[in-house]
mmCIF file of C-alpha atoms in Angstrom:
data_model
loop_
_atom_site.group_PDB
_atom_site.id
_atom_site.type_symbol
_atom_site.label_atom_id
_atom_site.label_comp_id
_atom_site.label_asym_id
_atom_site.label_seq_id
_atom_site.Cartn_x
_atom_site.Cartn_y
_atom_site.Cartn_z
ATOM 1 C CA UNK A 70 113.345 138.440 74.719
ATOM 2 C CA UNK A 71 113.918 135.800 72.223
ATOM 3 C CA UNK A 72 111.073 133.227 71.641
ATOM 4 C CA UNK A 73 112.370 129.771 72.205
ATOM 5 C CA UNK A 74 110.924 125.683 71.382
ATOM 6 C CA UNK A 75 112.772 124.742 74.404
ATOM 7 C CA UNK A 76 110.306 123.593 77.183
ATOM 8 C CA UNK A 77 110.368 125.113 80.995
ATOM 9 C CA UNK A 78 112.877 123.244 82.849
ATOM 10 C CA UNK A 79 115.526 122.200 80.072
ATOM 11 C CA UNK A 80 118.658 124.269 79.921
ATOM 12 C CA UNK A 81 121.508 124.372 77.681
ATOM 13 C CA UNK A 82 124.222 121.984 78.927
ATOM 14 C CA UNK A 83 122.578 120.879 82.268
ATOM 15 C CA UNK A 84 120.550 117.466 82.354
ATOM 16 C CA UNK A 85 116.894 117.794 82.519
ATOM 17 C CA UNK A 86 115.437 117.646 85.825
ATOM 18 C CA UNK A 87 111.991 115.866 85.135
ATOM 19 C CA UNK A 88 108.722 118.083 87.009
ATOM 20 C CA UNK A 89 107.227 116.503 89.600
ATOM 21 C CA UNK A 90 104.142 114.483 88.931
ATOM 22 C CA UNK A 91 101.605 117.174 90.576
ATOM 23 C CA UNK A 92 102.789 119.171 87.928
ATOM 24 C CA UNK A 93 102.270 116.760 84.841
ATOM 25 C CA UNK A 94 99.297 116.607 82.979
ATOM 26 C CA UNK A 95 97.282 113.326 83.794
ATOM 27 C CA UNK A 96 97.868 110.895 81.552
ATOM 28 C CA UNK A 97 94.303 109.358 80.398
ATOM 29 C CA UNK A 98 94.592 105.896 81.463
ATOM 30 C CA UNK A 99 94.234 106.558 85.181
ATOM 31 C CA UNK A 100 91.142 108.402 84.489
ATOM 32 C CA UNK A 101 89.221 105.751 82.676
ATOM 33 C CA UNK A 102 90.450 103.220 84.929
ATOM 34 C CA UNK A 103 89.373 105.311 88.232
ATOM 35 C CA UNK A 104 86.026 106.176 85.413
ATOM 36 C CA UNK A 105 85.631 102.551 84.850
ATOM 37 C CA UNK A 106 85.945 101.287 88.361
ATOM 38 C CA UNK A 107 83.835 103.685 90.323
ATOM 39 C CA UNK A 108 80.874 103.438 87.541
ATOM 40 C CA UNK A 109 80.800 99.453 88.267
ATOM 41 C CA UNK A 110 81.005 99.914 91.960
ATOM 42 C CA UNK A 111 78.265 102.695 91.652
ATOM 43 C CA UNK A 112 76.452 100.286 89.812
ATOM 44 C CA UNK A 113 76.722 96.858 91.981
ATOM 45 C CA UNK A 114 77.110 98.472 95.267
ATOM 46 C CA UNK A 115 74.284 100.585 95.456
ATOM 47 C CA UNK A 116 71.322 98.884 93.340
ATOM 48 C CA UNK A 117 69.882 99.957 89.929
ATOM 49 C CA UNK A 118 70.219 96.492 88.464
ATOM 50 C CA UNK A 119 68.037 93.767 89.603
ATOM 51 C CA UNK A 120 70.893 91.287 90.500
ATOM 52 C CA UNK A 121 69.743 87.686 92.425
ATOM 53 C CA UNK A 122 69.311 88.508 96.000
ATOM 54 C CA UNK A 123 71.732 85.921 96.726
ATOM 55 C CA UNK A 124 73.748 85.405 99.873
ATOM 56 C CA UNK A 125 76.516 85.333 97.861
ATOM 57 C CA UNK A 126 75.900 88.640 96.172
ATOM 58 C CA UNK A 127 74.642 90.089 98.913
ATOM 59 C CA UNK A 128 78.387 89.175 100.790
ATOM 60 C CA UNK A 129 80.071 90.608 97.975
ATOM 61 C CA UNK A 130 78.432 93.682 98.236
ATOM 62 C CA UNK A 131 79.016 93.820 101.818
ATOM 63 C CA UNK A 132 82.757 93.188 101.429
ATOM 64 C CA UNK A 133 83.311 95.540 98.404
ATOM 65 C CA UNK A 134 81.537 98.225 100.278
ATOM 66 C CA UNK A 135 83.165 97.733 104.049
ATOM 67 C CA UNK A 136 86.656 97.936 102.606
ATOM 68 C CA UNK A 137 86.330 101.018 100.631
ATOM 69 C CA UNK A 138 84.579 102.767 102.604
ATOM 70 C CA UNK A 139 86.850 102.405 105.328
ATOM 71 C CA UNK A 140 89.950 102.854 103.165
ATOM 72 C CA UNK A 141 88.882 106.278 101.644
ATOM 73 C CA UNK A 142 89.405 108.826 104.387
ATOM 74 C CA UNK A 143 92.973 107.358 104.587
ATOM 75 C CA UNK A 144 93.119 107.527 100.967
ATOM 76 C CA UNK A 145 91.843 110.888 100.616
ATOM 77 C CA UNK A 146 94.249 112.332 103.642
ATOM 78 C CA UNK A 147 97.242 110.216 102.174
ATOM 79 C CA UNK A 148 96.560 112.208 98.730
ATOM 80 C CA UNK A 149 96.403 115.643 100.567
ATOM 81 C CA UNK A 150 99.616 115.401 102.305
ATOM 82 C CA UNK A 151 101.222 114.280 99.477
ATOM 83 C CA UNK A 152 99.977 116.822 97.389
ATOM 84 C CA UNK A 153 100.763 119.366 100.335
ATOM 85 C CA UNK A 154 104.605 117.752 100.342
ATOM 86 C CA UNK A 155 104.750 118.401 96.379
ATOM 87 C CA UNK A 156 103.560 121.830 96.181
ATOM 88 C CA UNK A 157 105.370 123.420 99.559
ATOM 89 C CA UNK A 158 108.559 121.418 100.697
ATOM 90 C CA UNK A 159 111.971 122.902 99.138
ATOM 91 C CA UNK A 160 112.585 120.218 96.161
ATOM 92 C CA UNK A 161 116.038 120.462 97.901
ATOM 93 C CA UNK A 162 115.341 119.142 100.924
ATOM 94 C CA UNK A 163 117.412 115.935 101.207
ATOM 95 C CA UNK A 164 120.240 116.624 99.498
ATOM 96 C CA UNK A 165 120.617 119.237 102.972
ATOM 97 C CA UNK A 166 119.753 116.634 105.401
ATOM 98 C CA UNK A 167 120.688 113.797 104.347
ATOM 99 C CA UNK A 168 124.499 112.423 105.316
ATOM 100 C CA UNK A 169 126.800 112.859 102.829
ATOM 101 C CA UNK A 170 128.124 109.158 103.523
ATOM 102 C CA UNK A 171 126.177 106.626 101.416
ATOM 103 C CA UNK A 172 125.882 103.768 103.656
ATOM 104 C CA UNK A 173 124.602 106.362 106.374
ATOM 105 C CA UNK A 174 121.781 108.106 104.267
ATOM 106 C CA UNK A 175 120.471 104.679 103.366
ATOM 107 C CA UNK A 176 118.777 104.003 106.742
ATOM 108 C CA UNK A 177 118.215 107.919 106.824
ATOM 109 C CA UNK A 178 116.243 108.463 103.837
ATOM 110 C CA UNK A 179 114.226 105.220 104.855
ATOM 111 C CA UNK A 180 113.159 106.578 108.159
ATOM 112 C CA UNK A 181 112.350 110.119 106.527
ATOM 113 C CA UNK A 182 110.031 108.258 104.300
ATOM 114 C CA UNK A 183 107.848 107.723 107.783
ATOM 115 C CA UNK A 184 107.461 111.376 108.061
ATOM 116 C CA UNK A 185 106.917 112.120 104.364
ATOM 117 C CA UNK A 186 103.323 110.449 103.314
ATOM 118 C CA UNK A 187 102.855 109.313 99.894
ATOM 119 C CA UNK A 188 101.426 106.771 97.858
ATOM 120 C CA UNK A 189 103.671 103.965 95.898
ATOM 121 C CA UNK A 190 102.583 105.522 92.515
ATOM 122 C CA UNK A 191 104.114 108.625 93.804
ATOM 123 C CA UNK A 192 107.306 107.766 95.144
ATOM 124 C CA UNK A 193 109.068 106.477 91.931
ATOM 125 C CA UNK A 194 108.780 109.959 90.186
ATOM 126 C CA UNK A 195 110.008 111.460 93.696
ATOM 127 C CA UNK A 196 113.058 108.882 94.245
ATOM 128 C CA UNK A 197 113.847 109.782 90.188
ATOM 129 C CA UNK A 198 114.000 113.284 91.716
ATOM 130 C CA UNK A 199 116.463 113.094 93.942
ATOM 131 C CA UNK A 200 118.940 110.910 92.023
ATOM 132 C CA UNK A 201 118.947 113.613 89.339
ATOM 133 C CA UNK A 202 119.202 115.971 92.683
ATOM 134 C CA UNK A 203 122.171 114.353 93.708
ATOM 135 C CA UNK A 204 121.128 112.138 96.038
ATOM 136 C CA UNK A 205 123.121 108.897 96.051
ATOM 137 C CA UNK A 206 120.557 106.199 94.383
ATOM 138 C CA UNK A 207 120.889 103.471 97.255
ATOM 139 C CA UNK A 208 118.967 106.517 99.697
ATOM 140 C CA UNK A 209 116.609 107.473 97.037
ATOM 141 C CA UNK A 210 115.577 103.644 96.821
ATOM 142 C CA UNK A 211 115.340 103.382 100.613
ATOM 143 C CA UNK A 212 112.950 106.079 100.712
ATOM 144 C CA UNK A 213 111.270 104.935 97.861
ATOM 145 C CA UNK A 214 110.238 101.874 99.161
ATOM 146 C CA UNK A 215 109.378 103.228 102.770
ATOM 147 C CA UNK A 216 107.455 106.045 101.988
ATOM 148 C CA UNK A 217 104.087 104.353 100.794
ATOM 149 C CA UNK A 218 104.883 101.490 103.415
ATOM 150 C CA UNK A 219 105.408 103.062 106.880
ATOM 151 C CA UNK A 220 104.184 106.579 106.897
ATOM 152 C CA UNK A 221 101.749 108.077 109.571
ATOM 153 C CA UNK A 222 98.681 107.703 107.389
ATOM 154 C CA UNK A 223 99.574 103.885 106.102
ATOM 155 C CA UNK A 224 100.290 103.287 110.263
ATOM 156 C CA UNK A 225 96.983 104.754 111.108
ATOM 157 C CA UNK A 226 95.428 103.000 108.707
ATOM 158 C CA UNK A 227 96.584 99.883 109.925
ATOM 159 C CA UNK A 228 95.775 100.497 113.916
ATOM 160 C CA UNK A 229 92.375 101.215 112.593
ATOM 161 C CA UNK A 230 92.205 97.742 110.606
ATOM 162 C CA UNK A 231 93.335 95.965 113.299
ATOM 163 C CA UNK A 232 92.220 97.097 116.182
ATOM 164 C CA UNK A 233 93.356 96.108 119.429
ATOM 165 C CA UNK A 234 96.454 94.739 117.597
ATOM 166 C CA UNK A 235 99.267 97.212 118.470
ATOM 167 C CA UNK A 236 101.779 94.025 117.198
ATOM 168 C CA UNK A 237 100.480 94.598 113.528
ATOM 169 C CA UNK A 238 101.179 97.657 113.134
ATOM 170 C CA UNK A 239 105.071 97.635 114.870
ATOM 171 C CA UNK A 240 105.748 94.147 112.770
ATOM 172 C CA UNK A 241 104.684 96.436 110.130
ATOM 173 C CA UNK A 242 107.038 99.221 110.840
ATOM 174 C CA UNK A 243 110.040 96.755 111.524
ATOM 175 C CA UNK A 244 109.562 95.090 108.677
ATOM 176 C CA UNK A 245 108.780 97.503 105.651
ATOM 177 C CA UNK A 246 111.733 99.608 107.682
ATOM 178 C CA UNK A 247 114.094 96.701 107.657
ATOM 179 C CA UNK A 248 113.430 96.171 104.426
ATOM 180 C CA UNK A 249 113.899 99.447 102.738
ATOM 181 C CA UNK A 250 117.714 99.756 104.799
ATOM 182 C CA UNK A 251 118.331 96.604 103.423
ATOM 183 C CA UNK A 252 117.667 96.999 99.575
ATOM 184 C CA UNK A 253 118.977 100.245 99.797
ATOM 185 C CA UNK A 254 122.416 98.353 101.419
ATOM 186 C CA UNK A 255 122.709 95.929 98.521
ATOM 187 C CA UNK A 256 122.248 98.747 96.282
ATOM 188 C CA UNK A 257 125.645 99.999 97.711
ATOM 189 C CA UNK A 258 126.930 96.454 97.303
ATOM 190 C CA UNK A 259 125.654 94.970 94.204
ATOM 191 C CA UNK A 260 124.119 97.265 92.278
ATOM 192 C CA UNK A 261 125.234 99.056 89.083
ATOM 193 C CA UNK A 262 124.264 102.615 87.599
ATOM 194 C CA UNK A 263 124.539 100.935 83.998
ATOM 195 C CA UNK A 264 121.152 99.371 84.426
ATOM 196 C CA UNK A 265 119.432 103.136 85.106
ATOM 197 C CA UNK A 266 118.153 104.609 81.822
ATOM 198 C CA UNK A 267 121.383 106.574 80.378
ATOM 199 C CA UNK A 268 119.496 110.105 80.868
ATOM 200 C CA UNK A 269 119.305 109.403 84.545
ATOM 201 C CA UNK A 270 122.738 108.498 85.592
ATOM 202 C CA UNK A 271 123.502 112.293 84.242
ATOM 203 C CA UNK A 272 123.011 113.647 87.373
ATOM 204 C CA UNK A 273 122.054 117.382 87.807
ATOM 205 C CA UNK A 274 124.689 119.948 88.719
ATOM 206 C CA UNK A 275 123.023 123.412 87.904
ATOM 207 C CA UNK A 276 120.454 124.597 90.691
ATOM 208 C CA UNK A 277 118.029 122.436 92.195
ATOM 209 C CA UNK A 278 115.234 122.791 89.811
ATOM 210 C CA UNK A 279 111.717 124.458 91.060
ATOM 211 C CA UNK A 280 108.571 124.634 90.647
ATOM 212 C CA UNK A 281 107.634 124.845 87.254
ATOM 213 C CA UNK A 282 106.607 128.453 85.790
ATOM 214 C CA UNK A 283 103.181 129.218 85.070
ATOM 215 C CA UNK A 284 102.220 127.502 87.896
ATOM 216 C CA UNK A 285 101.467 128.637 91.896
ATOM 217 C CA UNK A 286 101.761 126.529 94.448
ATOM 218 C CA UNK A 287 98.374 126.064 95.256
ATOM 219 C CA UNK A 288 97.712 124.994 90.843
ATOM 220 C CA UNK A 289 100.387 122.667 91.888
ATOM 221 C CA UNK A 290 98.673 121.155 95.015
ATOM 222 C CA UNK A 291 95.419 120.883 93.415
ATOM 223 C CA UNK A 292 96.612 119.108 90.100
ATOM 224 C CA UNK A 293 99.116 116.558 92.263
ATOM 225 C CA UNK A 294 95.698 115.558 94.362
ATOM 226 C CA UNK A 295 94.009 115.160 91.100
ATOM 227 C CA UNK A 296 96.361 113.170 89.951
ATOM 228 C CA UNK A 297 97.444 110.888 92.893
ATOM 229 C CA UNK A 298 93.501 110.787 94.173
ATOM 230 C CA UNK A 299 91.927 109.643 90.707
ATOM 231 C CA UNK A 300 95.247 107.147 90.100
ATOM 232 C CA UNK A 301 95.346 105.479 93.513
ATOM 233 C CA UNK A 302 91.247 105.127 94.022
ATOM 234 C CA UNK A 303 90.572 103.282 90.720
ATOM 235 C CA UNK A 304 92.978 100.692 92.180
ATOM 236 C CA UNK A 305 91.776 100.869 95.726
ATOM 237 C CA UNK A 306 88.104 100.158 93.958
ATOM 238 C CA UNK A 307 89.284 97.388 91.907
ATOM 239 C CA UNK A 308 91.767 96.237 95.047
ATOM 240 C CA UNK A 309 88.264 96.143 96.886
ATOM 241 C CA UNK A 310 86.342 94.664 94.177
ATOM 242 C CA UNK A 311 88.875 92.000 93.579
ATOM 243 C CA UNK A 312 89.324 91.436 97.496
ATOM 244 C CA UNK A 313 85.395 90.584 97.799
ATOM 245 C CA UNK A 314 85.380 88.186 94.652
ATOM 246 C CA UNK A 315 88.393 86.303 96.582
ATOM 247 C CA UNK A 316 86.517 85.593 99.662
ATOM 248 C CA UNK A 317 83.335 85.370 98.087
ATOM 249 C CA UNK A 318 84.215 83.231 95.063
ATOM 250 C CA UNK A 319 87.300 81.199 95.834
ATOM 251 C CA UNK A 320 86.236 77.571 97.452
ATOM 252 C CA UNK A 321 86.850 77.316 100.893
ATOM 253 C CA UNK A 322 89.338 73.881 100.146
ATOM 254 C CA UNK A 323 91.370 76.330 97.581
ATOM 255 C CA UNK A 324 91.073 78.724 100.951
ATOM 256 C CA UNK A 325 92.459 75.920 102.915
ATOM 257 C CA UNK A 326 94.738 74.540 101.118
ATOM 258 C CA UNK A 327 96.891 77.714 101.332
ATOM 259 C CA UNK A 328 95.910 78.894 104.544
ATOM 260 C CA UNK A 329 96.518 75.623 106.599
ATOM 261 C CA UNK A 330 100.415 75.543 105.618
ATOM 262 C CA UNK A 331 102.146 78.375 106.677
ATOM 263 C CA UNK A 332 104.970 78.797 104.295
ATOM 264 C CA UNK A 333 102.126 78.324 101.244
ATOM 265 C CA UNK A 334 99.598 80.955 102.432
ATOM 266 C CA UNK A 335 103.095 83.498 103.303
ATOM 267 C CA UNK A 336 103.709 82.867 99.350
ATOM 268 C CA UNK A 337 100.102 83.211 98.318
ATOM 269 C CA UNK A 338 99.220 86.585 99.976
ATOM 270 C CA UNK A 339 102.774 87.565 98.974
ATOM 271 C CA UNK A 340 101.842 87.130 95.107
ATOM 272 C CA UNK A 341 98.310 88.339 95.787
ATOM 273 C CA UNK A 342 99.617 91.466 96.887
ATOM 274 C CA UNK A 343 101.555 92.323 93.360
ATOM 275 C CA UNK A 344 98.384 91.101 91.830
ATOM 276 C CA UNK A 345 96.072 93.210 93.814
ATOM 277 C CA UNK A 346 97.786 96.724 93.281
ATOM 278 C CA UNK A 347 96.194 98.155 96.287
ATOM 279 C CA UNK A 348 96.956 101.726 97.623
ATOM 280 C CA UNK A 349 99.287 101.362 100.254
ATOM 281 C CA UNK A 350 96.807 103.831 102.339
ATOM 282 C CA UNK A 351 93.834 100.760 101.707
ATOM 283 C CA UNK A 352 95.765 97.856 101.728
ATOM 284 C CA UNK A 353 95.382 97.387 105.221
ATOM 285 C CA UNK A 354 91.785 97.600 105.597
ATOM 286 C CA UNK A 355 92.059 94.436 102.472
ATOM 287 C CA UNK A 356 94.677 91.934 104.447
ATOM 288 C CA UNK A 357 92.451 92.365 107.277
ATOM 289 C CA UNK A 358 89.263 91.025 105.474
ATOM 290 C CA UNK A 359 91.412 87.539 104.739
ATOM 291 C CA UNK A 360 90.477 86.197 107.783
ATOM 292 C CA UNK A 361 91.132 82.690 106.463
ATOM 293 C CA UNK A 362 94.957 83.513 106.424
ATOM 294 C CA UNK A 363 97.513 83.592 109.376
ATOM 295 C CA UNK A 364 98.564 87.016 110.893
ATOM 296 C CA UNK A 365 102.076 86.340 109.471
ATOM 297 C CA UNK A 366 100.750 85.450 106.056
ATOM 298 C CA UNK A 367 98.293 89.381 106.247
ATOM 299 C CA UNK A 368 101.764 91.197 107.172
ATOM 300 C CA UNK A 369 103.800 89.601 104.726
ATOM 301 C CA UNK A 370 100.838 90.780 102.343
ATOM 302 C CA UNK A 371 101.110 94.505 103.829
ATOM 303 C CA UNK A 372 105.062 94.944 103.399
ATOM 304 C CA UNK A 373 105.125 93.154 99.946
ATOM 305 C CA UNK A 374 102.325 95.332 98.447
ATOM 306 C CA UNK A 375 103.984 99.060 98.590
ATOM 307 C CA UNK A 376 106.767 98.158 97.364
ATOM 308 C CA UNK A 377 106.249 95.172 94.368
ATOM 309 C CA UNK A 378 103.327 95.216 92.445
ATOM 310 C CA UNK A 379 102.063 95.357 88.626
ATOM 311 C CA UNK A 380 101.439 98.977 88.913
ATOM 312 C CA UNK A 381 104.649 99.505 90.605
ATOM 313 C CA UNK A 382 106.700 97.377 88.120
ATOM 314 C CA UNK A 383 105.325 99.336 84.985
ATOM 315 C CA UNK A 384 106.219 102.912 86.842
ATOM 316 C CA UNK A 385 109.807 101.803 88.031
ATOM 317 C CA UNK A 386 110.716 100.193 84.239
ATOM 318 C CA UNK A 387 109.401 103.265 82.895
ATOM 319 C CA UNK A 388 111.441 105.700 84.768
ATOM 320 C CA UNK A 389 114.146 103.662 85.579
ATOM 321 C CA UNK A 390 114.359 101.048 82.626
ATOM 322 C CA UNK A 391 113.347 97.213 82.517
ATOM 323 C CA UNK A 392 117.065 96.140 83.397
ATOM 324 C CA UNK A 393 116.789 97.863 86.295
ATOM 325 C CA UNK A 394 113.001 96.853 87.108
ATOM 326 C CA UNK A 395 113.120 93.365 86.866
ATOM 327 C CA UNK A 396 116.789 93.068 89.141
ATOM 328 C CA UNK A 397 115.093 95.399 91.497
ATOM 329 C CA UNK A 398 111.443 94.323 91.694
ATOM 330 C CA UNK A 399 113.003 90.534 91.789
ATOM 331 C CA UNK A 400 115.252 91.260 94.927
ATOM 332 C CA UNK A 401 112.637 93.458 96.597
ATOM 333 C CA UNK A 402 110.079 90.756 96.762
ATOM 334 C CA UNK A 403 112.258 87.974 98.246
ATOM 335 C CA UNK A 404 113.836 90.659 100.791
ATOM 336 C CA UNK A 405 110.102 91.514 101.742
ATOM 337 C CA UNK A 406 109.216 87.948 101.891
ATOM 338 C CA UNK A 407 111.771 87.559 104.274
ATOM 339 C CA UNK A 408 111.859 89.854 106.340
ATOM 340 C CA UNK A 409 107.841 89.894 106.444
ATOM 341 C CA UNK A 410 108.157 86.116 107.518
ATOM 342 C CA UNK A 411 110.717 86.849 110.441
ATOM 343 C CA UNK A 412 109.253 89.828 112.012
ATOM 344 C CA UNK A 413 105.853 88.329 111.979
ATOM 345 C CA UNK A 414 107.112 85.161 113.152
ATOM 346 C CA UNK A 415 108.285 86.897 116.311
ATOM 347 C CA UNK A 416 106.104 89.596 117.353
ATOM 348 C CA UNK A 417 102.721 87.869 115.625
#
């Protein structure tokens, strides 16, 4: 057989169906930040350097500690499954289930992101997937922003962060939910494939693509945990390192300020969230240590994150293009907002 430049997955005439990201290598910047973060945690969190034994520092540590080490089993199952989910489920799956109607998949695909766990950095390359699958893109944005918000592990992790508060975790569910269908709905009625990068709106037509040769299933689980694992925990240690500065750090009248107006501190966590880049697994275990804030203000902080922040921004305008990011990211955060505002204002 003839020799050919051509890499796996490219065929003449077809568009390129991009792999998964299990099966990518890992790009380097992950890495050094995961490298970066854990070595300073390592470093202040468990002694070696003769810092003040100040009450201050001493909080810190106690903070920074607390919240990661309740956020990593949730992390580390979150990373499993969604490894599991790379490596085993047909990549064809939705375009058999879901309805063939658009404005009927939307709320589909958003509920089947509650039985499909992944993290945030995961879902983009997945919802990219499916549009070049087929799928229509107003579903594959409704399950990519409910995915990392309201799946069993992000749930869990929430009941377990606020315990004894059952109303969290449903004005969670309502809200991300509600929020998904609805972007996914103006998707239908505003949006425009021109602002998706020119090589995605080819959609693919052969065969639904595979699993990439060269590699068994179990390669492919163990390099999409690598990946997802060593991506997600360097920002759940910096989430967790920059969640203990806050309430160590910031001055109680800055703290009040926010806090004691209800519309400000809704804003404020809502714009700490897309600064924080937490895991969506962690983030729960981080809105609960801002006692300072309003339960509204917390949930509005726990829908927002998933589905706007830095990290999130960069993926989407990478895969998707910056006229598409910025449009998207935009109406996401003020549908969030909104709907983070109104559910918690009822059930809260």
């Amino acid at each position: 057989m003839e020799k050919t430049d051509e890499p796996v997955g490219v065929r003449e005439g077809v568009a390129a169906v991009p792999f998964p990201p299990a099966v990518r290598r890992v790009r380097p910047w992950p890495l050094v930040t995961a490298a970066l973060a854990a070595g300073v945690a390592v470093v202040l969190l468990f002694g070696g350097v003769r810092w003040p034994e100040q009450p201050a520092v001493q909080a810190w540590r106690t903070v920074c500690l607390a919240i990661t080490v309740q956020a990593l089993p949730f992390l580390i199952l979150g990373t499993v499954l969604s490894g599991a989910i790379n490596a085993f489920v047909p990549p064809d799956l939705f375009t058999r289930v879901l309805p063939k109607r658009p404005a009927l998949a939307v709320p589909v695909a958003g509920v089947a992101g509650a039985v499909l766990p992944g993290c945030e950095c995961a879902s983009v390359p997945v919802a990219n997937s499916l549009i070049r699958r087929g799928v229509t893109p107003a579903a594959a944005f409704a399950f990519l922003l409910s995915a990392p918000a309201i799946n069993p592990v992000v749930l869990t992790a929430t009941a377990v962060a606020f315990p004894g508060d059952p109303a969290m975790v449903a004005a969670r569910l309502l809200a991300s939910l509600g929020t998904a269908a609805a972007m996914g709905w103006l998707w239908l009625w505003r949006g425009d494939e021109k602002w998706l990068r020119p090589v995605l709106r080819r959609r693919h037509t052969g065969h639904a693509h595979g699993h990439e040769h060269g590699h068994g299933r179990w390669t492919e689980f163990r390099l999409g945990f690598q990946h997802d694992f060593l991506h997600a925990g360097g920002f759940l240690v910096l989430g967790a390192m920059a969640a203990a500065t806050f309430n160590v750090a910031v001055p109680r009248a800055v703290l009040d300020a926010f806090s004691g107006t209800p519309w400000l501190s809704v804003l404020f966590l809502a714009a700490l969230a897309v600064l924080l880049a937490v895991c969506s697994e962690a983030d729960a275990f981080v809105a609960a240590s801002l006692t300072g804030f309003p339960p509204t203000a917390r949930l509005v902080f726990m829908v927002v994150g998933p589905m706007v922040d830095l990290k999130l921004i960069a993926l989407q305008a990478g895969t998707f293009g910056r006229a598409f990011a910025w449009r998207f990211c935009t109406a996401t955060m003020v549908v969030a907002v909104a709907a983070g505002a109104l559910i918690g204002g009822a059930l809260l």
